[in-house]
Short mmCIF file of C-alpha atoms in Angstrom, two decimals:
data_model
loop_
_atom_site.label_atom_id
_atom_site.label_comp_id
_atom_site.label_asym_id
_atom_site.label_seq_id
_atom_site.Cartn_x
_atom_site.Cartn_y
_atom_site.Cartn_z
CA MET A 1 0.00 0.00 0.00
CA PRO A 2 1.33 3.50 -0.82
CA ALA A 3 2.73 5.54 2.04
CA GLN A 4 0.11 8.28 1.66
CA GLN A 5 -2.75 5.80 2.07
CA LYS A 6 -1.10 4.33 5.17
CA LYS A 7 -0.75 7.81 6.66
CA LEU A 8 -4.43 8.48 5.99
CA ILE A 9 -5.44 5.19 7.62
CA PHE A 10 -3.25 5.82 10.68
CA CYS A 11 -4.54 9.39 11.02
CA THR A 12 -8.13 8.14 10.85
CA ALA A 13 -7.44 5.48 13.49
CA GLY A 14 -5.69 8.04 15.69
CA VAL A 15 -8.59 10.48 15.50
CA LEU A 16 -11.09 7.71 16.27
CA SER A 17 -9.04 6.55 19.24
CA PHE A 18 -8.76 10.10 20.58
CA ALA A 19 -12.51 10.62 20.15
CA CYS A 20 -13.04 7.36 22.04
CA ALA A 21 -10.98 8.66 24.97
CA LEU A 22 -12.91 11.95 25.05
CA GLY A 23 -16.25 10.16 24.83
CA THR A 24 -15.39 7.83 27.70
CA ALA A 25 -14.17 10.74 29.85
CA ALA A 26 -17.40 12.61 29.18
CA ALA A 27 -19.50 9.52 29.92
CA ILE A 28 -17.89 8.99 33.33
CA GLY A 29 -19.01 12.39 34.60
CA THR A 30 -22.66 12.15 33.54
CA GLN A 31 -25.74 10.70 35.20
CA LEU A 32 -26.94 9.15 31.94
CA TRP A 33 -25.93 5.51 32.41
CA VAL A 34 -29.34 4.20 33.51
CA ARG A 35 -32.83 5.62 33.25
CA GLY A 36 -35.93 4.04 34.68
CA THR A 37 -39.08 4.28 36.75
CA THR A 38 -39.85 2.93 40.22
CA LEU A 39 -43.20 1.90 41.65
CA CYS A 40 -44.09 2.69 45.26
CA THR A 41 -45.65 -0.69 46.03
CA THR A 42 -46.57 0.21 49.61
CA GLY A 43 -48.59 3.27 48.59
CA ALA A 44 -50.24 1.48 45.68
CA LEU A 45 -51.33 -1.41 47.92
CA LEU A 46 -52.71 0.94 50.59
CA VAL A 47 -55.19 2.52 48.17
CA ASN A 48 -55.47 -0.54 45.89
CA ALA A 49 -54.38 1.58 42.91
CA THR A 50 -54.96 0.15 39.43
CA GLY A 51 -54.91 1.45 35.88
CA PRO A 52 -54.51 5.24 35.57
CA GLU A 53 -54.30 5.63 39.36
CA LEU A 54 -51.08 3.62 39.36
CA HIS A 55 -49.22 6.45 37.60
CA LYS A 56 -49.47 8.53 40.79
CA PHE A 57 -47.12 6.01 42.43
CA ILE A 58 -44.54 5.72 39.65
CA GLY A 59 -41.44 7.86 40.08
CA GLU A 60 -38.35 8.37 37.95
CA ILE A 61 -34.70 7.51 38.51
CA GLN A 62 -31.47 8.11 36.62
CA TYR A 63 -27.86 7.71 37.68
CA GLY A 64 -24.29 7.35 36.53
CA LEU A 65 -21.10 6.09 38.14
CA PHE A 66 -20.79 8.78 40.81
CA SER A 67 -24.20 10.33 41.41
CA GLY A 68 -27.81 10.43 40.30
CA GLN A 69 -31.28 11.64 41.08
CA ARG A 70 -34.73 10.20 41.56
CA VAL A 71 -38.25 11.53 41.87
CA ARG A 72 -40.15 9.86 44.69
CA GLN A 73 -43.84 9.31 43.94
CA CYS A 74 -46.13 8.00 46.65
CA GLY A 75 -49.45 9.57 45.68
CA LEU A 76 -48.68 13.05 47.05
CA GLY A 77 -46.72 14.45 44.10
CA GLY A 78 -43.12 14.10 43.05
CA ARG A 79 -40.32 14.72 45.52
CA PRO A 80 -36.85 14.97 43.95
CA PHE A 81 -33.88 13.45 45.74
CA GLN A 82 -30.20 13.75 44.83
CA PHE A 83 -27.77 11.04 45.85
CA SER A 84 -24.07 10.21 45.55
CA PHE A 85 -22.47 6.77 45.40
CA PHE A 86 -19.43 7.90 47.37
CA PRO A 87 -19.86 7.73 50.31
CA ASP A 88 -23.69 7.68 50.64
CA LEU A 89 -24.51 4.41 48.85
CA LEU A 90 -21.23 2.60 49.38
CA LYS A 91 -22.71 0.19 51.95
CA ILE A 92 -25.70 -0.96 49.90
CA ILE A 93 -24.17 -1.35 46.41
CA PRO A 94 -21.70 -4.02 45.18
CA ALA A 95 -18.75 -1.71 45.80
CA SER A 96 -16.09 -3.99 44.27
CA ILE A 97 -17.95 -4.18 40.95
CA HIS A 98 -18.72 -0.47 40.93
CA VAL A 99 -15.11 0.51 41.62
CA SER A 100 -13.93 -1.97 38.95
CA VAL A 101 -16.18 -0.27 36.38
CA ILE A 102 -14.64 3.11 37.20
CA LEU A 103 -11.13 1.61 37.10
CA PHE A 104 -11.66 0.02 33.68
CA CYS A 105 -13.10 3.31 32.39
CA THR A 106 -9.86 5.00 33.44
CA VAL A 107 -7.76 2.29 31.79
CA LEU A 108 -9.83 2.63 28.61
CA ILE A 109 -9.16 6.37 28.49
CA VAL A 110 -5.42 5.91 29.09
CA PHE A 111 -4.91 3.25 26.44
CA ALA A 112 -7.14 5.02 23.93
CA LEU A 113 -4.92 8.10 24.31
CA VAL A 114 -1.77 5.98 24.09
CA GLY A 115 -3.12 4.30 20.98
CA ALA A 116 -3.98 7.66 19.43
CA GLY A 117 -0.44 8.88 20.07
CA PHE A 118 1.17 5.84 18.50
CA PHE A 119 -1.17 5.95 15.51
CA MET A 120 -0.13 9.54 14.85
CA PHE A 121 3.52 8.62 15.41
CA ASN A 122 3.27 5.86 12.83
CA ALA A 123 1.54 8.24 10.43
CA PHE A 124 4.04 11.09 10.57
CA GLY A 125 7.17 9.58 12.11
CA SER A 126 9.40 6.62 11.43
CA PRO A 127 7.97 3.69 13.39
CA TYR A 128 10.50 1.49 15.10
CA GLU A 129 10.25 -1.99 16.48
CA THR A 130 7.90 -3.66 18.94
CA LEU A 131 5.68 -1.21 20.87
CA HIS A 132 5.95 1.55 18.26
CA GLY A 133 5.27 -0.77 15.35
CA PRO A 134 2.16 -2.70 14.27
CA VAL A 135 2.38 -5.12 17.21
CA GLY A 136 2.03 -2.20 19.62
CA LEU A 137 -0.90 -0.77 17.67
CA TYR A 138 -2.71 -4.11 17.91
CA LEU A 139 -1.87 -4.27 21.62
CA TRP A 140 -3.26 -0.83 22.53
CA SER A 141 -6.42 -1.41 20.49
CA PHE A 142 -6.95 -4.86 22.02
CA ILE A 143 -6.54 -3.59 25.60
CA ALA A 144 -8.90 -0.65 25.05
CA CYS A 145 -11.51 -2.87 23.37
CA SER A 146 -11.26 -5.45 26.17
CA CYS A 147 -11.72 -2.75 28.82
CA GLY A 148 -14.83 -1.48 27.06
CA CYS A 149 -16.31 -4.99 26.99
CA LEU A 150 -15.50 -5.52 30.68
CA ILE A 151 -17.14 -2.20 31.58
CA MET A 152 -20.39 -3.19 29.87
CA ILE A 153 -20.39 -6.69 31.38
CA LEU A 154 -19.66 -5.54 34.93
CA PHE A 155 -22.06 -2.60 34.89
CA SER A 156 -24.83 -4.71 33.33
CA SER A 157 -24.39 -7.33 36.05
CA GLU A 158 -24.44 -4.63 38.72
CA VAL A 159 -27.70 -3.18 37.40
CA LYS A 160 -29.56 -6.34 36.39
CA ILE A 161 -28.23 -9.10 38.66
CA HIS A 162 -27.67 -7.03 41.82
CA HIS A 163 -30.81 -4.87 41.24
CA LEU A 164 -28.95 -1.61 41.64
CA SER A 165 -31.96 0.60 40.83
CA GLU A 166 -34.08 -0.99 43.56
CA LYS A 167 -31.32 -0.61 46.12
CA ILE A 168 -30.99 3.07 45.26
CA ALA A 169 -34.77 3.61 45.29
CA ASN A 170 -35.10 2.02 48.75
CA PHE A 171 -32.15 3.93 50.21
CA LYS A 172 -33.19 5.45 53.57
CA GLU A 173 -36.80 4.36 53.07
CA GLY A 174 -38.13 2.94 56.30
CA THR A 175 -41.89 2.91 55.59
CA PHE A 176 -42.32 2.68 51.84
CA THR A 177 -40.99 -0.02 49.54
CA PHE A 178 -40.09 0.68 45.92
CA LYS A 179 -39.79 -1.75 43.04
CA THR A 180 -38.28 -1.25 39.59
CA HIS A 181 -41.08 -0.61 37.10
CA SER A 182 -38.98 -0.02 33.98
CA GLU A 183 -35.26 0.26 33.34
CA GLN A 184 -33.01 0.88 30.35
CA PHE A 185 -29.42 1.83 29.71
CA ALA A 186 -28.92 5.45 28.66
CA ASN A 187 -26.53 7.36 26.39
CA SER A 188 -23.31 7.05 28.40
CA PHE A 189 -23.54 3.26 28.52
CA TRP A 190 -23.92 3.09 24.74
CA ILE A 191 -20.95 5.43 24.31
CA ILE A 192 -18.80 2.71 25.90
CA LEU A 193 -20.19 0.22 23.38
CA VAL A 194 -19.34 2.56 20.51
CA CYS A 195 -15.81 3.04 21.89
CA SER A 196 -15.31 -0.73 22.02
CA LEU A 197 -16.43 -1.04 18.41
CA VAL A 198 -14.11 1.83 17.44
CA GLN A 199 -11.12 0.04 18.95
CA PHE A 200 -12.06 -3.13 17.09
CA LEU A 201 -12.35 -1.06 13.90
CA ASN A 202 -8.86 0.33 14.52
CA ALA A 203 -7.47 -3.21 14.55
CA LEU A 204 -9.13 -3.81 11.18
CA LEU A 205 -7.65 -0.56 9.85
CA ILE A 206 -4.17 -1.72 10.88
CA ARG A 207 -4.75 -4.96 9.00
CA PHE A 208 -6.08 -3.03 6.01
CA ALA A 209 -2.88 -0.96 6.00
CA GLY A 210 -0.98 -4.15 5.18
CA PHE A 211 0.29 -5.29 8.57
CA GLU A 212 -0.13 -8.94 9.56
CA PHE A 213 -1.66 -9.82 12.88
CA PRO A 214 0.93 -10.34 15.67
CA PHE A 215 2.50 -13.79 15.99
CA SER A 216 1.12 -14.90 12.63
CA LYS A 217 3.53 -16.93 10.52
CA SER A 218 3.50 -17.50 6.81
CA LYS A 219 2.95 -21.06 5.58
CA ASP A 220 5.61 -20.60 2.91
CA SER A 221 8.33 -19.88 5.47
CA GLY A 222 7.46 -23.08 7.33
CA THR A 223 7.58 -25.10 4.12
CA ILE A 224 10.96 -23.66 3.14
CA THR A 225 12.39 -24.31 6.61
CA GLY A 226 11.16 -27.91 6.57
CA ALA A 227 12.74 -28.50 3.15
CA ALA A 228 16.01 -27.04 4.37
CA ASP A 229 15.98 -29.35 7.38
CA LEU A 230 15.50 -32.38 5.13
CA MET A 231 18.46 -31.32 2.99
CA TYR A 232 20.75 -31.30 5.98
#
């Protein structure tokens, strides 16, 4: 492949990797990871609410990795409530999983920036061996993509398996009990998915530029070596 086309491919991959780092950094600071509604089951059972009356007991909730907000509905109008994971909710959430999600987000940002730097270096500089060459480019992209996948898996398990929304909704609620009515992942969660796909796309761009995958060996070289061994 001509050098100009390789530069264009590396520049594109570098820009995508840098955009991935910025997107992940922006996603960490938002409260748009999960959106949902919660049903005040205690209030609904007290008045035997059904049909349209049930909407008076359905509140809203949204949260991110550090904080969130919910609107408490128990038949007397909405009452907003702000909360923070650290240190308010640390005792009721799966803290190890939650901290791991934040840690992998940080690692994703770091390696996306490192990958962007090396892509630009390979585009405009003279790449040298190992970590600055194609093996390094595959490595940074693989680590960033793996971190993105781990973030989605861990956060999904925290929300769905450990019922994170219900734990937040029932935080400091002594009389009323809340149950998750609806729940979906919001924009910031899908940004992580896009970043993972971008890193996978970068690996394909490296291959498209003409570089073999790391540790791959040509069949011809093995055949020639075997013939040479038979000769001697």
